[in-house]
Short mmCIF file of C-alpha atoms in Angstrom, two decimals:
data_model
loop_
_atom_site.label_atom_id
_atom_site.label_comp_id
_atom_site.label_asym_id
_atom_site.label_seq_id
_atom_site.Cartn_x
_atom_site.Cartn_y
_atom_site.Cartn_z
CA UNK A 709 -42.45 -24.57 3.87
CA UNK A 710 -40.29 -22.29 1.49
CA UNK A 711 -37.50 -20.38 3.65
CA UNK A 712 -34.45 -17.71 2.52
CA UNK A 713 -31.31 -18.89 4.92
CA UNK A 714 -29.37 -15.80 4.11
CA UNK A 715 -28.25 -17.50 0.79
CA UNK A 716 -30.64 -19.22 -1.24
CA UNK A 717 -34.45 -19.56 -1.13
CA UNK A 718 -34.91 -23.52 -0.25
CA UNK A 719 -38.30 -24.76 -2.10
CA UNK A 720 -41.31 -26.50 -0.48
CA UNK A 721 -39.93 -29.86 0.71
CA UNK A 722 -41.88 -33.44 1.54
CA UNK A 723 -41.55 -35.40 4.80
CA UNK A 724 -37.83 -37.45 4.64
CA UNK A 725 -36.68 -35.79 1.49
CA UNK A 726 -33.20 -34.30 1.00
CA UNK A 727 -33.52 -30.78 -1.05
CA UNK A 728 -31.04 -30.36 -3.49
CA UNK A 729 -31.15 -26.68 -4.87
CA UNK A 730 -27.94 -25.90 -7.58
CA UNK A 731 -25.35 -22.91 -5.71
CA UNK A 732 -26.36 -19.48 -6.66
CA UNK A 733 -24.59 -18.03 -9.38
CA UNK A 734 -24.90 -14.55 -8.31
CA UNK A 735 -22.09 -15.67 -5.71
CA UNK A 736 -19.30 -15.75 -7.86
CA UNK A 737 -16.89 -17.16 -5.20
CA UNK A 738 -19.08 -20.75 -5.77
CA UNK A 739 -18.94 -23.16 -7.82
CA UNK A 740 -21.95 -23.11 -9.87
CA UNK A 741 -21.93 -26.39 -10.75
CA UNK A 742 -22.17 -27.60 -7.30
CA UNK A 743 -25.19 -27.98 -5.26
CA UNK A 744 -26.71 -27.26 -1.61
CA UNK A 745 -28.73 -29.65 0.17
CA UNK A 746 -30.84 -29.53 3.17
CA UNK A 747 -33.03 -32.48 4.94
CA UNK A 748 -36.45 -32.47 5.61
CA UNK A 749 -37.31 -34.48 8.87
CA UNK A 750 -40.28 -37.19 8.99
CA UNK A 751 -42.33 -34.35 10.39
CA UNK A 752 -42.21 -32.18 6.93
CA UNK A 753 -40.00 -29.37 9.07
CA UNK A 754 -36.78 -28.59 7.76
CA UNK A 755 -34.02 -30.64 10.12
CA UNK A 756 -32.78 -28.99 12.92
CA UNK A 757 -29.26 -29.00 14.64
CA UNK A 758 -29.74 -29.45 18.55
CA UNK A 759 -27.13 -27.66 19.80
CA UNK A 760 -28.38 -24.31 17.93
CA UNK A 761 -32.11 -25.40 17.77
CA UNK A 762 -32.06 -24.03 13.84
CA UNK A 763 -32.00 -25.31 10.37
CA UNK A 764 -28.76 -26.34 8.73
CA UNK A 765 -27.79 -26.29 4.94
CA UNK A 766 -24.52 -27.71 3.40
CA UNK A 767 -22.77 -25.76 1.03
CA UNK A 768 -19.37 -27.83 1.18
CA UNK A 769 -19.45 -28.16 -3.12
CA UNK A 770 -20.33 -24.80 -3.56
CA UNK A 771 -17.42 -23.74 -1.67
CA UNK A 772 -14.47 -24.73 -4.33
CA UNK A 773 -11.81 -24.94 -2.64
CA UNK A 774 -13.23 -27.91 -0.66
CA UNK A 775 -14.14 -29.59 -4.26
CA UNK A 776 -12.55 -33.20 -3.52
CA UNK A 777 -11.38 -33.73 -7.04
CA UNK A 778 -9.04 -30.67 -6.55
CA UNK A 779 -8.36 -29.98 -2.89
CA UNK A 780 -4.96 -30.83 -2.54
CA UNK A 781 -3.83 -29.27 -5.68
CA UNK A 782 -6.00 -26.17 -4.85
CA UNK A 783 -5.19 -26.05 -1.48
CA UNK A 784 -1.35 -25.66 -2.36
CA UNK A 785 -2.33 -22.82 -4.65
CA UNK A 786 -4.18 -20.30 -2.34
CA UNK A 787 -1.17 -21.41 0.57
CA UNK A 788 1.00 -20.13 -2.32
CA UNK A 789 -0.98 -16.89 -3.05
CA UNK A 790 -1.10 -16.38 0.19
CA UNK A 791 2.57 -16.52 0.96
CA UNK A 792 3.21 -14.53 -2.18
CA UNK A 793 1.18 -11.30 -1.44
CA UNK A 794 1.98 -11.88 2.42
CA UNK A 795 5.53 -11.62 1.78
CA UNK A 796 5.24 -8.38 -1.37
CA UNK A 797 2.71 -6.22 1.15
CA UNK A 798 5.26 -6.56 4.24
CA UNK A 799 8.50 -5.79 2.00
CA UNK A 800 6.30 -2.80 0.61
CA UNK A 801 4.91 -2.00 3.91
CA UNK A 802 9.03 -1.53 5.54
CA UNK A 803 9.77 0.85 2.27
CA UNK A 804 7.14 2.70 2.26
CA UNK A 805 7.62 3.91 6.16
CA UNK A 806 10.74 4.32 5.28
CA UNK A 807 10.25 6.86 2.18
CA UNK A 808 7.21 8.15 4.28
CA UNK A 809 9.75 9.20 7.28
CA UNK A 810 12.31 10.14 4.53
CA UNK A 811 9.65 12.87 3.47
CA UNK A 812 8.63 14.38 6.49
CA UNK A 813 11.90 14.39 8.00
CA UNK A 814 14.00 17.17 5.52
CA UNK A 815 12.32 20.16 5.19
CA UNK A 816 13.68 20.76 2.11
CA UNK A 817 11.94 17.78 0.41
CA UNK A 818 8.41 19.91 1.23
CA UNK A 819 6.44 20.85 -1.60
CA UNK A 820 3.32 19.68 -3.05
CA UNK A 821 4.63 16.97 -5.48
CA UNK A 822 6.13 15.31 -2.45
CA UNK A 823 2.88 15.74 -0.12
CA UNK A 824 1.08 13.63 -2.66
CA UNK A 825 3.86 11.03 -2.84
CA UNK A 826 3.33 10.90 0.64
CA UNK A 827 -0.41 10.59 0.45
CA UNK A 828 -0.07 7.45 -1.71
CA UNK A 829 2.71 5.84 0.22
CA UNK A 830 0.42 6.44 3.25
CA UNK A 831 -2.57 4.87 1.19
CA UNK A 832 -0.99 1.73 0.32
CA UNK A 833 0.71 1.21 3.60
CA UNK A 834 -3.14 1.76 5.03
CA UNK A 835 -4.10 -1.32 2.29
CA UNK A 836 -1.52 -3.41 3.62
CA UNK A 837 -2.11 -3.40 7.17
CA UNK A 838 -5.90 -3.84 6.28
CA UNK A 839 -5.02 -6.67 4.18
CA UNK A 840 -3.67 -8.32 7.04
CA UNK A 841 -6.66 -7.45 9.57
CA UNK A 842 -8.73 -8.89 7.18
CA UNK A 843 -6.80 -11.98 6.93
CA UNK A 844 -6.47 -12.67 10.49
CA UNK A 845 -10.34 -12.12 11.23
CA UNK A 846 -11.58 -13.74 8.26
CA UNK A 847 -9.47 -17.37 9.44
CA UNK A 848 -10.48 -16.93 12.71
CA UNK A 849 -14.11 -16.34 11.74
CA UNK A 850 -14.14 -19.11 9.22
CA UNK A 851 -12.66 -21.71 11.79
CA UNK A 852 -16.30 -22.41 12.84
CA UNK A 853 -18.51 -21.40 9.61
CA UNK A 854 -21.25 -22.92 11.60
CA UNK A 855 -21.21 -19.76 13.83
CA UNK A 856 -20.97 -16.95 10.64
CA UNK A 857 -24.35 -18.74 9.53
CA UNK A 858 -26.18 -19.04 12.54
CA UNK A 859 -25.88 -15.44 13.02
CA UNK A 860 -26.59 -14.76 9.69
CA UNK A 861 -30.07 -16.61 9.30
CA UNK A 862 -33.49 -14.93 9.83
CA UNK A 863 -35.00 -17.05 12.70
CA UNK A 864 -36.99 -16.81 15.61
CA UNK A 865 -34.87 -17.14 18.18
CA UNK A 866 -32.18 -14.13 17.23
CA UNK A 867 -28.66 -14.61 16.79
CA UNK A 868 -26.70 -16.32 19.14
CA UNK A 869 -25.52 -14.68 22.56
CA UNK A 870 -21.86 -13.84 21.89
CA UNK A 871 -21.79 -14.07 18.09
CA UNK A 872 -22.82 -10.73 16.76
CA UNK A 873 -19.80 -8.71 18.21
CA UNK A 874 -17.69 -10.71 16.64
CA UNK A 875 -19.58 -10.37 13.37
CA UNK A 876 -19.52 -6.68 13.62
CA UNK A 877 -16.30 -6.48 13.50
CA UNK A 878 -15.39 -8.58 10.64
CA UNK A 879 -18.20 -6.91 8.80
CA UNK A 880 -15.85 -3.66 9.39
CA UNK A 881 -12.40 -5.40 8.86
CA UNK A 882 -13.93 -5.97 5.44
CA UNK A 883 -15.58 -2.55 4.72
CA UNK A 884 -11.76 -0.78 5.83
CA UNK A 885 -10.15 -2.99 3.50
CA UNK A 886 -12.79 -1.86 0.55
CA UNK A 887 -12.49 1.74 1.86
CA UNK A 888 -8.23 1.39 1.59
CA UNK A 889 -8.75 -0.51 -1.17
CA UNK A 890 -10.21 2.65 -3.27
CA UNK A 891 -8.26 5.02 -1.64
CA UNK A 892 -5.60 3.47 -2.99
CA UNK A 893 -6.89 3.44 -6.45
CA UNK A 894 -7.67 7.00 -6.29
CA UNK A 895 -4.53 8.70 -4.96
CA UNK A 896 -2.68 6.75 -8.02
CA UNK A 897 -5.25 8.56 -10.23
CA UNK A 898 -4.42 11.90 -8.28
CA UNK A 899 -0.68 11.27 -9.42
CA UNK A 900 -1.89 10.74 -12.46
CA UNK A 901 -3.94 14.42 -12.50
CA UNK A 902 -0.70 16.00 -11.23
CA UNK A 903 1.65 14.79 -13.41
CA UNK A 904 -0.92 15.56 -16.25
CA UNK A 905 -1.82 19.04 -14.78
CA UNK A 906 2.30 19.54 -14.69
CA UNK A 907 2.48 18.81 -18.58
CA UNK A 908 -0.78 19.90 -19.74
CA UNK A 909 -2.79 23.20 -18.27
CA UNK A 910 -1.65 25.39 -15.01
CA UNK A 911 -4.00 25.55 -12.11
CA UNK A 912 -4.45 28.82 -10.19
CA UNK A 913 -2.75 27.58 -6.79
CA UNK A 914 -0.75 24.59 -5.63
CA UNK A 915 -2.71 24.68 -2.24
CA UNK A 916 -5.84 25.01 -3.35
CA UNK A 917 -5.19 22.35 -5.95
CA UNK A 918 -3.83 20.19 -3.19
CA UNK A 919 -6.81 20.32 -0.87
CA UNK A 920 -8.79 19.31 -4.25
CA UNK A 921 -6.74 16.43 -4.92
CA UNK A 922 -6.90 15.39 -0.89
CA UNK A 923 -10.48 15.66 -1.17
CA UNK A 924 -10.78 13.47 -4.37
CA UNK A 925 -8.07 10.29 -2.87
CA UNK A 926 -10.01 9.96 0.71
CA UNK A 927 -13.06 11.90 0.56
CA UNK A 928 -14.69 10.10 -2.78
CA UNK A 929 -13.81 6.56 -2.02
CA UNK A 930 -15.84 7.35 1.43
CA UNK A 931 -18.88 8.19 -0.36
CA UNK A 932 -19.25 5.00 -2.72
CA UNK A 933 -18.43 2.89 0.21
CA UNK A 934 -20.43 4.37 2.55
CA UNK A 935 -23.67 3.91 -0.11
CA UNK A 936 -22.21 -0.23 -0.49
CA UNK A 937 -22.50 -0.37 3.76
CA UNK A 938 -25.80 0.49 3.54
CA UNK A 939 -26.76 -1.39 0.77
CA UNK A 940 -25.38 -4.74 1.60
CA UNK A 941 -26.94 -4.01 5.41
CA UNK A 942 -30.38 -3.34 4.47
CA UNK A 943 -30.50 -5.78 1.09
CA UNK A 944 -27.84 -8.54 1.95
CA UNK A 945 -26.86 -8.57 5.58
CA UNK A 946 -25.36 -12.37 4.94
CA UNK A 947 -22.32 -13.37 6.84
CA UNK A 948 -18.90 -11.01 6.94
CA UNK A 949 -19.56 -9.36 3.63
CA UNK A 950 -16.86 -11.01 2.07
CA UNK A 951 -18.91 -13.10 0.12
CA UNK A 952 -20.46 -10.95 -3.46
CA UNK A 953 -24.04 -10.55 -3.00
CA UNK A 954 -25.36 -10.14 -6.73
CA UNK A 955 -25.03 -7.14 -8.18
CA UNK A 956 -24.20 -4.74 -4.76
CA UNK A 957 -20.06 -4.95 -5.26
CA UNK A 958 -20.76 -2.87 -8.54
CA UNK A 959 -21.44 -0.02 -6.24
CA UNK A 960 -17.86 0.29 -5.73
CA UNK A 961 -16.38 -1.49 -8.15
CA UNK A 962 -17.47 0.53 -11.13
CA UNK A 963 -15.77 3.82 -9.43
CA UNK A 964 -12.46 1.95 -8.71
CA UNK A 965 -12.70 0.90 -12.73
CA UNK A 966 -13.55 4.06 -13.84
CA UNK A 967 -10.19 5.59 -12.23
CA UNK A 968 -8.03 2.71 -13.58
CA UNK A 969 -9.45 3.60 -17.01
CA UNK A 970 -9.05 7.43 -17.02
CA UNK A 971 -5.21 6.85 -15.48
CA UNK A 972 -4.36 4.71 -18.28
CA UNK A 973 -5.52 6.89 -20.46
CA UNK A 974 -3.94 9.95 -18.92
CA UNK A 975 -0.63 7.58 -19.24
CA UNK A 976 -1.08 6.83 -22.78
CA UNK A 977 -1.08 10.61 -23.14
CA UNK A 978 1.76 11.47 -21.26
CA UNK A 979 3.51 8.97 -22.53
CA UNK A 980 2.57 10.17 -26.35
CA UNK A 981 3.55 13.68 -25.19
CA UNK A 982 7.31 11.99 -24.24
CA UNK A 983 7.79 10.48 -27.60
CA UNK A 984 6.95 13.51 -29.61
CA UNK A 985 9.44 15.98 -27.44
CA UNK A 986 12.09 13.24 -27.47
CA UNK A 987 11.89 12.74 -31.34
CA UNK A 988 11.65 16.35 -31.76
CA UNK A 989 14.94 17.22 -29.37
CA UNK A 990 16.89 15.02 -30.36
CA UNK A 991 16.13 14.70 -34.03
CA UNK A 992 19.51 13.68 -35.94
CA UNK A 993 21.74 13.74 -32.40
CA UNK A 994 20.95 10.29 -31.11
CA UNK A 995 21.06 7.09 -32.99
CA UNK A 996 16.60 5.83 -32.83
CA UNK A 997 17.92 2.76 -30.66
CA UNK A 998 18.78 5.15 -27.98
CA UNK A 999 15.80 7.11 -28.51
CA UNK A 1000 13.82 4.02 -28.20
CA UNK A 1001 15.60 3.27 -25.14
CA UNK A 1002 15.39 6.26 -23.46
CA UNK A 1003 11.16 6.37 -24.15
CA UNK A 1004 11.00 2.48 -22.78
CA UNK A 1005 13.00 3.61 -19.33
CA UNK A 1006 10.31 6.63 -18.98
CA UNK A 1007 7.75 4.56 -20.25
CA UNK A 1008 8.83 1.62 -17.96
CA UNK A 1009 9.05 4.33 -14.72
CA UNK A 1010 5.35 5.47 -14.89
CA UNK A 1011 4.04 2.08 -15.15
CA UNK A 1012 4.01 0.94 -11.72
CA UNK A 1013 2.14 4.62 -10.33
CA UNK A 1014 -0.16 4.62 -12.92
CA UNK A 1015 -1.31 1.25 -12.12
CA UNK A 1016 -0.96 -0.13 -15.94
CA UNK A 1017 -0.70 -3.71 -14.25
CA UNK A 1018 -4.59 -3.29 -13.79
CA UNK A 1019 -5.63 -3.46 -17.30
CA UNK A 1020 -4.24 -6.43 -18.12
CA UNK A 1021 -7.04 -8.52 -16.53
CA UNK A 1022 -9.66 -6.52 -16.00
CA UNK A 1023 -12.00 -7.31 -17.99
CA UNK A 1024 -11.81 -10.95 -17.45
CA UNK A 1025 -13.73 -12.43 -14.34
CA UNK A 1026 -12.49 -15.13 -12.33
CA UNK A 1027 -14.81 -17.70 -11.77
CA UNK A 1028 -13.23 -20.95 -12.37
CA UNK A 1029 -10.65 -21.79 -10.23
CA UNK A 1030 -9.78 -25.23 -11.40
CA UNK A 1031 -8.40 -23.34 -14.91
CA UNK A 1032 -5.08 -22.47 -15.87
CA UNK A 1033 -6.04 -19.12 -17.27
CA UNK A 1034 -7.31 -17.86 -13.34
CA UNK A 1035 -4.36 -19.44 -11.64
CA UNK A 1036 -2.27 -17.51 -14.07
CA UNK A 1037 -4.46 -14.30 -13.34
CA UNK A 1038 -4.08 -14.63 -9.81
CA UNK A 1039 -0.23 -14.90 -9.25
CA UNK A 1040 0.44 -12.16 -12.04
CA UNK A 1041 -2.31 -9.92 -9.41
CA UNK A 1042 -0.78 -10.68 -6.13
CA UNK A 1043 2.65 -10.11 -7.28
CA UNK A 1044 2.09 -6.84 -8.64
CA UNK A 1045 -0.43 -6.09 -6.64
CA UNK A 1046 1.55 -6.59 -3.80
CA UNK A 1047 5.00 -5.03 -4.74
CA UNK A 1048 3.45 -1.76 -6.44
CA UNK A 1049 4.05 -0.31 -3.45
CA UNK A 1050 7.65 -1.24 -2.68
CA UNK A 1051 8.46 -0.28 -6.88
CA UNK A 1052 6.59 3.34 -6.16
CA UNK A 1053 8.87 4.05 -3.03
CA UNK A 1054 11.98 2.95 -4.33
CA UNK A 1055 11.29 4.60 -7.76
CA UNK A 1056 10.13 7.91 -6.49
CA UNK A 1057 12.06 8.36 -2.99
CA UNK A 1058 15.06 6.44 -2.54
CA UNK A 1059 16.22 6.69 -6.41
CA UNK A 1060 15.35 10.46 -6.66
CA UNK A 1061 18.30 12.93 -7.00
CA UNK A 1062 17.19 15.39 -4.08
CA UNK A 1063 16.51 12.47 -1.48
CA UNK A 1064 19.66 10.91 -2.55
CA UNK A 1065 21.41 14.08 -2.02
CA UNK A 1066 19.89 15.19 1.63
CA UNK A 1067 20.29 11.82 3.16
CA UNK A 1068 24.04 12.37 2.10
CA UNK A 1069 24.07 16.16 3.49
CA UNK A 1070 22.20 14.16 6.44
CA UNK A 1071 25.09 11.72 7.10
CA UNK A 1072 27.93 14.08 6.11
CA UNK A 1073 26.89 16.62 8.84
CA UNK A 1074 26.56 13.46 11.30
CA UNK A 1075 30.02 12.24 10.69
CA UNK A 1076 31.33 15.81 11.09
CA UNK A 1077 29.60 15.84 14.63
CA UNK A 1078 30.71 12.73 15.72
CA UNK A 1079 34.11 13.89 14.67
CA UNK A 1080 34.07 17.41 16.15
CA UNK A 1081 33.10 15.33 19.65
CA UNK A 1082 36.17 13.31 19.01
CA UNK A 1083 38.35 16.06 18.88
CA UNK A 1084 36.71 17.62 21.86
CA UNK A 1085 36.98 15.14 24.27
CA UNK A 1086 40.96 14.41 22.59
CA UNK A 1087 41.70 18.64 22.76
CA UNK A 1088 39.79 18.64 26.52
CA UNK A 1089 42.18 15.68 27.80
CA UNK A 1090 45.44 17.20 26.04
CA UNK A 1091 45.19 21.04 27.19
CA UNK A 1092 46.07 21.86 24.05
CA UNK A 1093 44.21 24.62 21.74
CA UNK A 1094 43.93 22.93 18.92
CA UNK A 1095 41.95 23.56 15.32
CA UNK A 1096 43.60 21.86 12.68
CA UNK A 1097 43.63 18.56 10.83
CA UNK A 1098 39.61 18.48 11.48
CA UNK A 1099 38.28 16.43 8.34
CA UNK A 1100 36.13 13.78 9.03
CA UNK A 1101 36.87 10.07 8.40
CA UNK A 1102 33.94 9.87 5.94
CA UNK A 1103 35.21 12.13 3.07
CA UNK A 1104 38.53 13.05 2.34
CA UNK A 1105 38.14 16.76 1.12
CA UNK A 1106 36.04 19.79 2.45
CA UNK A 1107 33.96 21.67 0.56
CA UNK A 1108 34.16 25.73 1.41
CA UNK A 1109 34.10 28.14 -0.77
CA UNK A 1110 33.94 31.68 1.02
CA UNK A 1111 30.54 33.09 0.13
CA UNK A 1112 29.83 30.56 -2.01
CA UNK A 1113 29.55 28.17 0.71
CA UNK A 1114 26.28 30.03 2.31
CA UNK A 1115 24.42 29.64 -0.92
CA UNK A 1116 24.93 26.31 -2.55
CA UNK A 1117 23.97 23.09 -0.50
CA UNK A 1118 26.46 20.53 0.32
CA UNK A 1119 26.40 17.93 -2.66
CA UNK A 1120 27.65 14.26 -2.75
CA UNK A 1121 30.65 15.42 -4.58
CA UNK A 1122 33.44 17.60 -2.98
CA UNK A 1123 35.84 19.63 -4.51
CA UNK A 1124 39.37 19.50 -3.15
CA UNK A 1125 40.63 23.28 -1.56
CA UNK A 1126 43.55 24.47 -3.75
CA UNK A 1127 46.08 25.83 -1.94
CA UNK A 1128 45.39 29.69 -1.36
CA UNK A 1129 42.20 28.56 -0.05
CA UNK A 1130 43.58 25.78 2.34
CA UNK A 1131 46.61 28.62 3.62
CA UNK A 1132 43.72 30.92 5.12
CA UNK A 1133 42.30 28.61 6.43
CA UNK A 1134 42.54 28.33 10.69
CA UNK A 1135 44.96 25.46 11.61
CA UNK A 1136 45.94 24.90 7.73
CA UNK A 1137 48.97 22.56 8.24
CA UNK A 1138 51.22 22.19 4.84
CA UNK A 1139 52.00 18.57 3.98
CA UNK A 1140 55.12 19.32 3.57
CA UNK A 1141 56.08 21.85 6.13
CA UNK A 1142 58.41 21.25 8.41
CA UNK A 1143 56.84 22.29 11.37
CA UNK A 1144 54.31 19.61 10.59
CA UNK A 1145 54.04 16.45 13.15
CA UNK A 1146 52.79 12.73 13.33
CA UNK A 1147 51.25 13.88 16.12
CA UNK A 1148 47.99 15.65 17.21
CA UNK A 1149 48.76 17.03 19.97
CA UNK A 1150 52.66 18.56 18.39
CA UNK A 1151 50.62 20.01 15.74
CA UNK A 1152 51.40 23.93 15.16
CA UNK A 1153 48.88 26.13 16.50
CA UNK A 1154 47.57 29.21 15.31
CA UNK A 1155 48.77 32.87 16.26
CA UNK A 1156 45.76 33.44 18.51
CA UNK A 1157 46.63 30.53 20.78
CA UNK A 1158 50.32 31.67 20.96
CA UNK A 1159 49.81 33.72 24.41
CA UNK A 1160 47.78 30.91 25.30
CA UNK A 1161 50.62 28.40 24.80
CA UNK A 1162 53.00 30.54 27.12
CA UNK A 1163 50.57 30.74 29.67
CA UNK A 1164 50.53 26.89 29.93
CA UNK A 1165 54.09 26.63 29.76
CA UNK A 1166 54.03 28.88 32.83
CA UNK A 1167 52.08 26.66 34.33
CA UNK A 1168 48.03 28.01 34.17
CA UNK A 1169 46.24 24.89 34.59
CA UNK A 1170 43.02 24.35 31.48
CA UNK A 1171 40.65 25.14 33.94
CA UNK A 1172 41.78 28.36 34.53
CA UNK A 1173 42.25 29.31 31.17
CA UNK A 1174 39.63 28.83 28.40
CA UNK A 1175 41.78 29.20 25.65
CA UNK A 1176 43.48 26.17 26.68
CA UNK A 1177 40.64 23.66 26.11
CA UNK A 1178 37.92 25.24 23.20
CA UNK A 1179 34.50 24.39 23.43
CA UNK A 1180 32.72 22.61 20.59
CA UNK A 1181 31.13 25.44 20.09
CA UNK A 1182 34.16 27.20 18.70
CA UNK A 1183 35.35 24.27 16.82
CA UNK A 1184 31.80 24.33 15.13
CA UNK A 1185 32.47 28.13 14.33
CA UNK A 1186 35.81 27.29 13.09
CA UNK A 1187 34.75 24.28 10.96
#
């Protein structure tokens, strides 16, 4: 009799006879120009395997990568897409914890164009790891495919005991990735809004307009893949859901398109916006190589979080795998695909002026401790009140400027103390002074240790005597 497998609807078969039914073309992973057989016994009951007790199908040349014309040479291809995109997400992956940690460590990076860099960093380290869960439970399902159909099938008996755990959770590996999948899509288009929001209109308030955008990057992805769950479990409940069934994956496909589209169309606008205020600014002052230049490195900047790569082939399906044209497709995909996320950090964090500048402020003040301990532990062991000749190893030159100093930040570059500055200083040891010695401890001291000196000379032991051994508290105070 006529029976749906999960797959295909076999026809009405005869006693002995081998069905041959073409693969389904609304499975776009097949090769459509394969076919699917399935035995008939002498009985007119479709064939049975014993150790199941259910009816079996072959679908080895619908699956194309087990073609035997191309195996080998197809088989090298997907280990080398495979390697590619393994190797771009974990690269990504390590940068983008990296700027992520960057971001919420200095306070002074906090505002709301950074909590949106953050969002997407955290969004495409979220598709990365799900990448890899997918991965690993899709091989280990697929090791035995006669296990993902047996508990797919519609028989009598049920599934399997044991087997629909396991297909549960590969059903969900697959729905996270499709879930971090559009997240990711979306919180490029939110960058998109904001940096079009910055340039075009004002919005009433940055945290209201936040919570907007945070609703938009993981609340709206959540809806259309919520409505493709239920779909493809009431209406094609086949296998891990990794397979396309028909027309269902345009439930969430056609959102994820539709914010590729507007974001490259909000970049061709910003981008327009850039060439007319560069050729109006600098009009007659810079030769129009240099203007051309200067609009290809902005130009060239936005690319990778707007997502431009997407257009390229997105309007071109890949069905045949044996072609050029989709091998092509594939490795220009999973190399930008993959690395968008490490370009995006290193773009946007680790090349941006104020990052650059606290994680310098960051290791300055670091070196300063380390070098304040130093001179602790060297002053504490000596006896001797000492505060001068306290620069640290990693710069050469202090910056202080009286009053000045409490208002502007420290910067990478220092300016050297002239020398009215450097005499009031505490400790302030001319280089040419005569008093001045190779050593540390012979250094001259300051008037208020004077007394200080005399009582150690007369014999007051460090211990008794603060003065004699400062704390690095006041060599903190002093620095």
């Amino acid at each position: 009799m006529p029976q749906w497998d999960g797959i295909i609807c076999w026809p009405r078969g005869a006693p002995s006879q081998l069905v041959s039914v073409p693969c389904p073309d609304y499975i776009y992973d097949f090769n459509h120009k394969g076919h699917a057989y399935r035995q008939c016994d002498m009985f007119g009951n479709w064939e049975q395997v014993p150790s199941v007790n259910r009816t079996w199908a072959n679908y080895s040349e619908c699956s194309t990568y087990l073609l035997s014309n191309h195996k080998n040479k197809e088989e090298e291809v997907f280990v080398r897409l495979h390697l590619m995109y393994t190797i771009g997400y974990s690269i990504s992956l390590v940068s983008l914890c990296a700027a992520v940690c960057i971001l919420c460590y200095f306070k002074r990076l906090h505002c709301t164009r950074n909590y949106i860099h953050i969002h997407l960093f955290t969004s495409f380290m979220c598709r990365a790891v799900s990448i890899f869960v997918k991965d690993a439970v899709l091989y280990s399902v697929s090791e035995d495919a006669a296990k993902i159909e047996d508990d797919n099938m519609r028989a009598e008996l049920g599934p399997a005991p044991g087997q629909r755990p396991q297909m549960v959770g590969c059903k969900v590996a697959v729905t996270l990735f499709l879930y971090f999948l559009a997240t990711n899509h979306y919180w490029i288009l939110v960058e998109g809004l904001y940096l079009h929001s910055l340039i075009f209109m004002a919005f009433l308030s940055d945290k209201n307009y936040l919570w907007a955008l945070t609703i938009i990057g993981w609340g709206v992805p959540a809806v259309f893949v919520s409505a493709w769950v239920s779909a493809r479990a009431f209406l094609a409940d086949t296998q891990c859901w990794d397979i396309s069934a028909g027309n269902l994956k345009w439930i969430y496909q056609v959102p994820i398109l539709a914010a590729i589209v507007v974001n490259f169309f909000l970049f061709l606008n910003i981008v327009r916006v850039l060439a007319s205020k560069l050729w109006e600014t600098n009009t007659g002052k810079l030769d129009p190589r240099q203007q051309y230049r200067k609009l290809l490195k902005a130009t060239l900047v936005l690319m990778p979080l707007f997502g431009v790569h997407y257009m390229v082939f997105m309007a071109l399906p890949y069905t045949e795998v044996t072609g050029l044209l989709w091998q092509v497709q594939m490795h220009y995909e999973m190399f930008f695909n993959s690395s968008q996320g490490f370009f995006v950090a290193f773009i946007y964090c680790f090349c941006n002026g104020e990052v650059q500048a606290e994680i310098k402020k960051a290791w300055l003040r670091r070196s300063l401790v380390l070098d304040l301990k130093q001179k602790a532990r060297v002053t504490s062991s000596g006896g001797s009140c000492y505060y001068g000749g306290m620069i640290s190893h990693a710069t050469n030159s202090v910056s202080v400027s009286g009053t000045a100093s409490r208002a502007q930040p420290l910067s990478g570059r220092h300016r050297v103390l002239p020398l009215h500055s450097l005499a009031n200083l505490p400790g302030y040891i001319p280089s040419g002074s005569e008093n001045s010695l190779p050593s540390s401890s012979q250094e001259q001291q300051p008037p208020s240790c004077r007394k200080a000196k005399e009582r150690k000379d007369a014999g007051v032991s460090p211990e008794e005597d603060p003065c004699l051994s400062p704390s690095l508290k006041d060599l903190e105070t002093v620095l």
